[in-house]
Amino acid sequence: MNKEYDPRMHSAEHILNQTMVRMFNKGRSFSAHIEKKKSKCDYHFERELTAAEQVEIESKVNQIINQNLAVTENFLPREEALKDFSLDKLPDQAGDNIRIIKIGDYDACPCIGKHVSSTKEIGGFRIISSNFENGVLRLRFKLND
Ligand SMILES: [Zn+2]
């Protein structure tokens, strides 16, 4: 992660990823483009989402945002972190003291990025499209201003 991410969008990405994990158990996004105006996340998947699933994802993410959960960081030695987390997406300079970002008790994920301090700051979350091709589900989303 070498560019400056928008903290609201990027925090929404954490919540979206955890929501996808809980609903489908296919892992977090393997690729993402996070920008202030709109973002996209790609997931390994085997089919299109149904309209009902898309609505469910959106409402779950908004539910977490509206709970105004605290976003906190703590640090774990790399060996400890490896027991609970994949560190594959961290850059090498993450070092031996791994930063874990928690969103209430909903999500925990190693990350070096910038986040909001509580979820309400994110505002409203909206999926603008989903499409499926070659084993990849792509979700595009926006935040309300
Ligand atoms: Zn992050």
Short mmCIF file of N, CA and C and ligand atoms in Angstrom, two decimals:
data_model
loop_
_atom_site.label_atom_id
_atom_site.label_comp_id
_atom_site.label_asym_id
_atom_site.label_seq_id
_atom_site.Cartn_x
_atom_site.Cartn_y
_atom_site.Cartn_z
N MET A 1 0.86 -1.18 0.00
CA MET A 1 0.00 0.00 0.00
C MET A 1 0.90 1.24 0.00
N ASN A 2 1.16 1.75 -1.19
CA ASN A 2 2.13 2.86 -1.20
C ASN A 2 1.50 4.19 -1.58
N LYS A 3 0.18 4.19 -1.80
CA LYS A 3 -0.39 5.51 -2.04
C LYS A 3 -1.28 5.91 -0.87
N GLU A 4 -1.56 7.17 -0.79
CA GLU A 4 -2.34 7.71 0.32
C GLU A 4 -3.82 7.35 0.14
N TYR A 5 -4.31 6.47 0.98
CA TYR A 5 -5.70 6.06 0.87
C TYR A 5 -6.60 7.04 1.61
N ASP A 6 -7.82 7.14 1.16
CA ASP A 6 -8.82 7.90 1.88
C ASP A 6 -9.23 7.08 3.12
N PRO A 7 -9.04 7.64 4.32
CA PRO A 7 -9.30 6.84 5.53
C PRO A 7 -10.74 6.33 5.64
N ARG A 8 -11.72 7.10 5.18
CA ARG A 8 -13.12 6.65 5.27
C ARG A 8 -13.35 5.47 4.34
N MET A 9 -12.94 5.64 3.10
CA MET A 9 -13.09 4.56 2.11
C MET A 9 -12.33 3.32 2.55
N HIS A 10 -11.11 3.55 3.02
CA HIS A 10 -10.28 2.40 3.39
C HIS A 10 -10.87 1.67 4.60
N SER A 11 -11.45 2.40 5.54
CA SER A 11 -12.09 1.76 6.70
C SER A 11 -13.33 0.99 6.26
N ALA A 12 -14.06 1.54 5.30
CA ALA A 12 -15.22 0.83 4.75
C ALA A 12 -14.77 -0.48 4.10
N GLU A 13 -13.61 -0.46 3.48
CA GLU A 13 -13.06 -1.67 2.86
C GLU A 13 -12.86 -2.78 3.91
N HIS A 14 -12.34 -2.40 5.09
CA HIS A 14 -12.17 -3.39 6.17
C HIS A 14 -13.52 -4.02 6.51
N ILE A 15 -14.54 -3.19 6.68
CA ILE A 15 -15.87 -3.70 7.08
C ILE A 15 -16.46 -4.56 5.98
N LEU A 16 -16.34 -4.10 4.73
CA LEU A 16 -16.83 -4.88 3.60
C LEU A 16 -16.15 -6.25 3.55
N ASN A 17 -14.84 -6.27 3.73
CA ASN A 17 -14.11 -7.54 3.67
C ASN A 17 -14.59 -8.50 4.76
N GLN A 18 -14.75 -8.01 5.97
CA GLN A 18 -15.21 -8.88 7.05
C GLN A 18 -16.63 -9.38 6.76
N THR A 19 -17.45 -8.52 6.19
CA THR A 19 -18.82 -8.90 5.84
C THR A 19 -18.81 -10.00 4.79
N MET A 20 -17.95 -9.88 3.80
CA MET A 20 -17.83 -10.91 2.76
C MET A 20 -17.34 -12.23 3.35
N VAL A 21 -16.38 -12.14 4.28
CA VAL A 21 -15.87 -13.35 4.93
C VAL A 21 -16.99 -14.05 5.69
N ARG A 22 -17.77 -13.27 6.44
CA ARG A 22 -18.84 -13.86 7.26
C ARG A 22 -19.95 -14.44 6.40
N MET A 23 -20.28 -13.78 5.29
CA MET A 23 -21.39 -14.26 4.46
C MET A 23 -21.01 -15.43 3.56
N PHE A 24 -19.78 -15.41 3.06
CA PHE A 24 -19.43 -16.39 2.00
C PHE A 24 -18.21 -17.24 2.33
N ASN A 25 -17.44 -16.84 3.33
CA ASN A 25 -16.27 -17.59 3.74
C ASN A 25 -15.30 -17.86 2.59
N LYS A 26 -15.09 -16.86 1.76
CA LYS A 26 -14.14 -17.01 0.65
C LYS A 26 -12.97 -16.04 0.76
N GLY A 27 -12.79 -15.50 1.94
CA GLY A 27 -11.63 -14.64 2.14
C GLY A 27 -11.90 -13.17 1.86
N ARG A 28 -10.94 -12.36 2.24
CA ARG A 28 -11.00 -10.92 2.00
C ARG A 28 -10.65 -10.64 0.55
N SER A 29 -10.83 -9.41 0.11
CA SER A 29 -10.51 -9.09 -1.28
C SER A 29 -9.02 -9.34 -1.53
N PHE A 30 -8.71 -9.86 -2.71
CA PHE A 30 -7.29 -10.10 -3.04
C PHE A 30 -6.70 -8.92 -3.78
N SER A 31 -7.57 -8.01 -4.21
CA SER A 31 -7.10 -6.83 -4.92
C SER A 31 -8.12 -5.72 -4.71
N ALA A 32 -7.64 -4.50 -4.54
CA ALA A 32 -8.56 -3.40 -4.28
C ALA A 32 -8.00 -2.10 -4.85
N HIS A 33 -8.91 -1.26 -5.33
CA HIS A 33 -8.52 0.11 -5.69
C HIS A 33 -9.39 1.04 -4.87
N ILE A 34 -8.77 1.73 -3.94
CA ILE A 34 -9.51 2.56 -3.00
C ILE A 34 -9.24 4.03 -3.34
N GLU A 35 -10.29 4.71 -3.73
CA GLU A 35 -10.18 6.13 -4.02
C GLU A 35 -11.31 6.88 -3.34
N LYS A 36 -11.10 8.18 -3.22
CA LYS A 36 -12.05 8.97 -2.46
C LYS A 36 -13.47 8.91 -3.03
N LYS A 37 -13.61 9.01 -4.34
CA LYS A 37 -14.95 9.07 -4.96
C LYS A 37 -15.61 7.72 -5.06
N LYS A 38 -14.90 6.74 -5.58
CA LYS A 38 -15.44 5.38 -5.59
C LYS A 38 -14.31 4.38 -5.56
N SER A 39 -14.63 3.19 -5.07
CA SER A 39 -13.61 2.17 -4.87
C SER A 39 -14.09 0.85 -5.43
N LYS A 40 -13.16 -0.07 -5.58
CA LYS A 40 -13.56 -1.43 -5.98
C LYS A 40 -12.71 -2.45 -5.26
N CYS A 41 -13.36 -3.58 -4.97
CA CYS A 41 -12.68 -4.71 -4.33
C CYS A 41 -12.98 -5.96 -5.14
N ASP A 42 -11.95 -6.79 -5.32
CA ASP A 42 -12.10 -8.05 -6.06
C ASP A 42 -11.98 -9.24 -5.11
N TYR A 43 -12.87 -10.21 -5.31
CA TYR A 43 -12.91 -11.42 -4.48
C TYR A 43 -12.85 -12.65 -5.36
N HIS A 44 -12.18 -13.67 -4.88
CA HIS A 44 -12.28 -14.98 -5.54
C HIS A 44 -13.68 -15.52 -5.26
N PHE A 45 -14.40 -15.89 -6.32
CA PHE A 45 -15.80 -16.27 -6.19
C PHE A 45 -16.14 -17.24 -7.31
N GLU A 46 -17.37 -17.79 -7.31
CA GLU A 46 -17.69 -18.74 -8.38
C GLU A 46 -18.98 -18.38 -9.11
N ARG A 47 -19.56 -17.24 -8.80
CA ARG A 47 -20.83 -16.88 -9.46
C ARG A 47 -21.12 -15.41 -9.23
N GLU A 48 -22.19 -14.94 -9.90
CA GLU A 48 -22.70 -13.60 -9.64
C GLU A 48 -23.31 -13.53 -8.24
N LEU A 49 -23.36 -12.35 -7.68
CA LEU A 49 -24.16 -12.15 -6.47
C LEU A 49 -25.63 -12.04 -6.87
N THR A 50 -26.53 -12.50 -6.02
CA THR A 50 -27.94 -12.21 -6.27
C THR A 50 -28.23 -10.78 -5.79
N ALA A 51 -29.32 -10.23 -6.29
CA ALA A 51 -29.72 -8.89 -5.85
C ALA A 51 -29.93 -8.86 -4.34
N ALA A 52 -30.52 -9.94 -3.82
CA ALA A 52 -30.77 -9.99 -2.37
C ALA A 52 -29.46 -10.01 -1.58
N GLU A 53 -28.47 -10.73 -2.08
CA GLU A 53 -27.17 -10.76 -1.39
C GLU A 53 -26.52 -9.38 -1.40
N GLN A 54 -26.63 -8.71 -2.52
CA GLN A 54 -26.03 -7.37 -2.62
C GLN A 54 -26.66 -6.42 -1.60
N VAL A 55 -27.98 -6.51 -1.48
CA VAL A 55 -28.69 -5.69 -0.49
C VAL A 55 -28.25 -6.07 0.93
N GLU A 56 -28.08 -7.36 1.14
CA GLU A 56 -27.68 -7.82 2.47
C GLU A 56 -26.28 -7.32 2.85
N ILE A 57 -25.35 -7.38 1.91
CA ILE A 57 -23.99 -6.88 2.16
C ILE A 57 -24.05 -5.40 2.53
N GLU A 58 -24.76 -4.65 1.68
CA GLU A 58 -24.88 -3.21 1.89
C GLU A 58 -25.48 -2.91 3.27
N SER A 59 -26.53 -3.61 3.63
CA SER A 59 -27.19 -3.26 4.89
C SER A 59 -26.34 -3.70 6.09
N LYS A 60 -25.62 -4.82 5.95
CA LYS A 60 -24.73 -5.25 7.05
C LYS A 60 -23.61 -4.22 7.27
N VAL A 61 -23.01 -3.76 6.17
CA VAL A 61 -21.92 -2.77 6.29
C VAL A 61 -22.47 -1.49 6.94
N ASN A 62 -23.65 -1.06 6.50
CA ASN A 62 -24.23 0.15 7.09
C ASN A 62 -24.60 -0.02 8.55
N GLN A 63 -25.03 -1.24 8.88
CA GLN A 63 -25.34 -1.54 10.29
C GLN A 63 -24.10 -1.37 11.17
N ILE A 64 -22.97 -1.87 10.70
CA ILE A 64 -21.72 -1.75 11.46
C ILE A 64 -21.30 -0.28 11.55
N ILE A 65 -21.42 0.44 10.44
CA ILE A 65 -21.09 1.88 10.45
C ILE A 65 -21.94 2.61 11.48
N ASN A 66 -23.24 2.29 11.48
CA ASN A 66 -24.17 2.99 12.38
C ASN A 66 -23.99 2.63 13.84
N GLN A 67 -23.35 1.51 14.11
CA GLN A 67 -23.06 1.15 15.51
C GLN A 67 -21.96 2.03 16.10
N ASN A 68 -21.32 2.80 15.24
CA ASN A 68 -20.24 3.69 15.66
C ASN A 68 -19.19 2.97 16.50
N LEU A 69 -18.67 1.88 15.94
CA LEU A 69 -17.64 1.09 16.63
C LEU A 69 -16.30 1.81 16.60
N ALA A 70 -15.56 1.68 17.68
CA ALA A 70 -14.22 2.27 17.74
C ALA A 70 -13.26 1.50 16.84
N VAL A 71 -12.41 2.23 16.15
CA VAL A 71 -11.35 1.62 15.34
C VAL A 71 -10.05 1.78 16.12
N THR A 72 -9.46 0.66 16.51
CA THR A 72 -8.30 0.73 17.39
C THR A 72 -7.13 -0.04 16.79
N GLU A 73 -5.94 0.27 17.25
CA GLU A 73 -4.76 -0.46 16.79
C GLU A 73 -4.04 -1.09 17.97
N ASN A 74 -3.49 -2.25 17.75
CA ASN A 74 -2.53 -2.78 18.70
C ASN A 74 -1.43 -3.50 17.93
N PHE A 75 -0.35 -3.80 18.61
CA PHE A 75 0.79 -4.36 17.91
C PHE A 75 1.11 -5.75 18.45
N LEU A 76 1.42 -6.66 17.55
CA LEU A 76 1.78 -8.03 17.92
C LEU A 76 3.14 -8.36 17.30
N PRO A 77 3.96 -9.13 18.03
CA PRO A 77 5.18 -9.65 17.39
C PRO A 77 4.78 -10.48 16.16
N ARG A 78 5.58 -10.43 15.12
CA ARG A 78 5.25 -11.12 13.87
C ARG A 78 4.83 -12.57 14.09
N GLU A 79 5.56 -13.28 14.93
CA GLU A 79 5.25 -14.71 15.16
C GLU A 79 3.85 -14.89 15.74
N GLU A 80 3.48 -14.00 16.66
CA GLU A 80 2.14 -14.06 17.25
C GLU A 80 1.08 -13.76 16.18
N ALA A 81 1.34 -12.72 15.42
CA ALA A 81 0.38 -12.28 14.40
C ALA A 81 0.12 -13.38 13.38
N LEU A 82 1.15 -14.14 13.06
CA LEU A 82 1.02 -15.20 12.05
C LEU A 82 0.06 -16.30 12.47
N LYS A 83 -0.14 -16.45 13.78
CA LYS A 83 -1.06 -17.49 14.26
C LYS A 83 -2.51 -17.18 13.86
N ASP A 84 -2.84 -15.90 13.84
CA ASP A 84 -4.23 -15.51 13.60
C ASP A 84 -4.48 -14.86 12.24
N PHE A 85 -3.43 -14.40 11.60
CA PHE A 85 -3.64 -13.56 10.41
C PHE A 85 -2.72 -13.99 9.28
N SER A 86 -3.21 -13.75 8.06
CA SER A 86 -2.33 -13.82 6.91
C SER A 86 -1.60 -12.48 6.80
N LEU A 87 -0.30 -12.53 6.64
CA LEU A 87 0.46 -11.27 6.51
C LEU A 87 0.88 -11.06 5.05
N ASP A 88 0.26 -11.83 4.16
CA ASP A 88 0.68 -11.79 2.75
C ASP A 88 0.54 -10.41 2.12
N LYS A 89 -0.47 -9.66 2.57
CA LYS A 89 -0.72 -8.38 1.90
C LYS A 89 0.05 -7.22 2.51
N LEU A 90 0.78 -7.50 3.60
CA LEU A 90 1.57 -6.43 4.20
C LEU A 90 2.87 -6.24 3.42
N PRO A 91 3.31 -4.99 3.29
CA PRO A 91 4.61 -4.76 2.65
C PRO A 91 5.74 -5.20 3.58
N ASP A 92 6.92 -5.43 3.01
CA ASP A 92 8.05 -5.91 3.81
C ASP A 92 8.39 -4.96 4.96
N GLN A 93 8.20 -3.67 4.73
CA GLN A 93 8.60 -2.71 5.76
C GLN A 93 7.66 -2.71 6.96
N ALA A 94 6.67 -3.59 6.95
CA ALA A 94 5.80 -3.71 8.13
C ALA A 94 6.61 -4.18 9.35
N GLY A 95 7.75 -4.81 9.13
CA GLY A 95 8.67 -5.12 10.22
C GLY A 95 8.23 -6.29 11.08
N ASP A 96 8.79 -6.37 12.29
CA ASP A 96 8.53 -7.50 13.18
C ASP A 96 7.46 -7.21 14.20
N ASN A 97 7.03 -5.97 14.27
CA ASN A 97 5.97 -5.59 15.18
C ASN A 97 4.76 -5.27 14.32
N ILE A 98 3.79 -6.18 14.29
CA ILE A 98 2.71 -6.08 13.30
C ILE A 98 1.53 -5.31 13.88
N ARG A 99 1.08 -4.32 13.13
CA ARG A 99 -0.04 -3.49 13.57
C ARG A 99 -1.36 -4.17 13.18
N ILE A 100 -2.20 -4.40 14.19
CA ILE A 100 -3.50 -5.01 13.95
C ILE A 100 -4.57 -3.93 14.15
N ILE A 101 -5.39 -3.75 13.14
CA ILE A 101 -6.49 -2.79 13.24
C ILE A 101 -7.78 -3.52 13.57
N LYS A 102 -8.42 -3.10 14.66
CA LYS A 102 -9.68 -3.72 15.05
C LYS A 102 -10.83 -2.73 14.87
N ILE A 103 -11.96 -3.24 14.38
CA ILE A 103 -13.17 -2.43 14.28
C ILE A 103 -14.16 -3.03 15.25
N GLY A 104 -14.26 -2.45 16.43
CA GLY A 104 -15.04 -3.05 17.51
C GLY A 104 -14.60 -4.49 17.67
N ASP A 105 -15.57 -5.38 17.83
CA ASP A 105 -15.27 -6.81 17.82
C ASP A 105 -15.65 -7.44 16.48
N TYR A 106 -15.93 -6.57 15.50
CA TYR A 106 -16.40 -7.09 14.21
C TYR A 106 -15.25 -7.58 13.35
N ASP A 107 -14.19 -6.79 13.28
CA ASP A 107 -13.10 -7.12 12.36
C ASP A 107 -11.75 -6.87 13.00
N ALA A 108 -10.78 -7.69 12.65
CA ALA A 108 -9.38 -7.47 13.01
C ALA A 108 -8.54 -7.86 11.81
N CYS A 109 -7.59 -6.99 11.46
CA CYS A 109 -6.82 -7.22 10.24
C CYS A 109 -5.49 -6.49 10.32
N PRO A 110 -4.40 -7.15 9.97
CA PRO A 110 -3.12 -6.45 9.94
C PRO A 110 -3.11 -5.40 8.84
N CYS A 111 -2.68 -4.19 9.15
CA CYS A 111 -2.75 -3.11 8.16
C CYS A 111 -1.85 -1.97 8.56
N ILE A 112 -1.25 -1.32 7.57
CA ILE A 112 -0.42 -0.15 7.86
C ILE A 112 -1.10 1.15 7.43
N GLY A 113 -2.34 1.05 6.94
CA GLY A 113 -3.00 2.23 6.37
C GLY A 113 -3.60 3.18 7.40
N LYS A 114 -4.28 4.19 6.89
CA LYS A 114 -4.95 5.19 7.74
C LYS A 114 -6.43 4.89 7.83
N HIS A 115 -6.98 5.05 9.03
CA HIS A 115 -8.37 4.69 9.28
C HIS A 115 -9.09 5.82 10.00
N VAL A 116 -10.41 5.74 9.98
CA VAL A 116 -11.20 6.64 10.83
C VAL A 116 -11.04 6.19 12.27
N SER A 117 -11.44 7.02 13.24
CA SER A 117 -11.31 6.59 14.63
C SER A 117 -12.57 5.90 15.14
N SER A 118 -13.71 6.17 14.50
CA SER A 118 -14.90 5.36 14.79
C SER A 118 -15.75 5.29 13.52
N THR A 119 -16.57 4.23 13.44
CA THR A 119 -17.14 3.90 12.13
C THR A 119 -18.15 4.92 11.61
N LYS A 120 -18.78 5.65 12.50
CA LYS A 120 -19.78 6.63 12.05
C LYS A 120 -19.19 7.67 11.09
N GLU A 121 -17.90 7.93 11.25
CA GLU A 121 -17.23 8.90 10.36
C GLU A 121 -17.29 8.48 8.89
N ILE A 122 -17.49 7.19 8.66
CA ILE A 122 -17.50 6.70 7.28
C ILE A 122 -18.71 7.22 6.52
N GLY A 123 -19.84 7.38 7.21
CA GLY A 123 -21.07 7.80 6.54
C GLY A 123 -21.78 6.60 5.96
N GLY A 124 -22.59 6.80 4.93
CA GLY A 124 -23.36 5.70 4.35
C GLY A 124 -22.58 4.98 3.26
N PHE A 125 -22.77 3.67 3.18
CA PHE A 125 -22.05 2.82 2.22
C PHE A 125 -23.03 2.32 1.15
N ARG A 126 -22.64 2.37 -0.08
CA ARG A 126 -23.53 1.99 -1.19
C ARG A 126 -22.76 1.19 -2.24
N ILE A 127 -23.26 0.00 -2.57
CA ILE A 127 -22.67 -0.77 -3.67
C ILE A 127 -23.25 -0.23 -4.97
N ILE A 128 -22.39 0.20 -5.88
CA ILE A 128 -22.92 0.75 -7.13
C ILE A 128 -22.97 -0.30 -8.23
N SER A 129 -22.15 -1.33 -8.13
CA SER A 129 -22.29 -2.43 -9.08
C SER A 129 -21.54 -3.64 -8.58
N SER A 130 -21.98 -4.81 -9.06
CA SER A 130 -21.18 -6.00 -8.84
C SER A 130 -21.16 -6.75 -10.15
N ASN A 131 -20.01 -7.29 -10.53
CA ASN A 131 -20.01 -8.18 -11.67
C ASN A 131 -19.02 -9.31 -11.49
N PHE A 132 -19.32 -10.40 -12.18
CA PHE A 132 -18.56 -11.63 -12.02
C PHE A 132 -17.97 -12.05 -13.36
N GLU A 133 -16.67 -12.35 -13.35
CA GLU A 133 -16.01 -12.81 -14.57
C GLU A 133 -14.77 -13.61 -14.21
N ASN A 134 -14.62 -14.76 -14.84
CA ASN A 134 -13.40 -15.57 -14.66
C ASN A 134 -13.02 -15.80 -13.20
N GLY A 135 -14.00 -16.15 -12.39
CA GLY A 135 -13.68 -16.48 -10.99
C GLY A 135 -13.46 -15.28 -10.10
N VAL A 136 -13.75 -14.09 -10.62
CA VAL A 136 -13.54 -12.87 -9.83
C VAL A 136 -14.86 -12.08 -9.71
N LEU A 137 -15.23 -11.83 -8.47
CA LEU A 137 -16.37 -10.96 -8.20
C LEU A 137 -15.83 -9.56 -7.88
N ARG A 138 -16.27 -8.59 -8.64
CA ARG A 138 -15.83 -7.20 -8.41
C ARG A 138 -16.98 -6.37 -7.86
N LEU A 139 -16.77 -5.77 -6.71
CA LEU A 139 -17.77 -4.87 -6.12
C LEU A 139 -17.24 -3.45 -6.21
N ARG A 140 -18.09 -2.57 -6.76
CA ARG A 140 -17.75 -1.14 -6.77
C ARG A 140 -18.66 -0.45 -5.76
N PHE A 141 -18.08 0.47 -5.00
CA PHE A 141 -18.90 1.12 -3.97
C PHE A 141 -18.53 2.57 -3.78
N LYS A 142 -19.48 3.28 -3.16
CA LYS A 142 -19.33 4.70 -2.87
C LYS A 142 -19.71 4.96 -1.43
N LEU A 143 -19.36 6.10 -0.93
CA LEU A 143 -19.83 6.54 0.38
C LEU A 143 -20.67 7.78 0.19
N ASN A 144 -21.69 7.92 1.02
CA ASN A 144 -22.47 9.16 1.00
C ASN A 144 -21.64 10.28 1.61
N ASP A 145 -21.84 11.48 1.14
CA ASP A 145 -21.08 12.62 1.70
C ASP A 145 -21.66 13.05 3.04
ZN ZN B 1 -6.47 -0.68 6.97
#
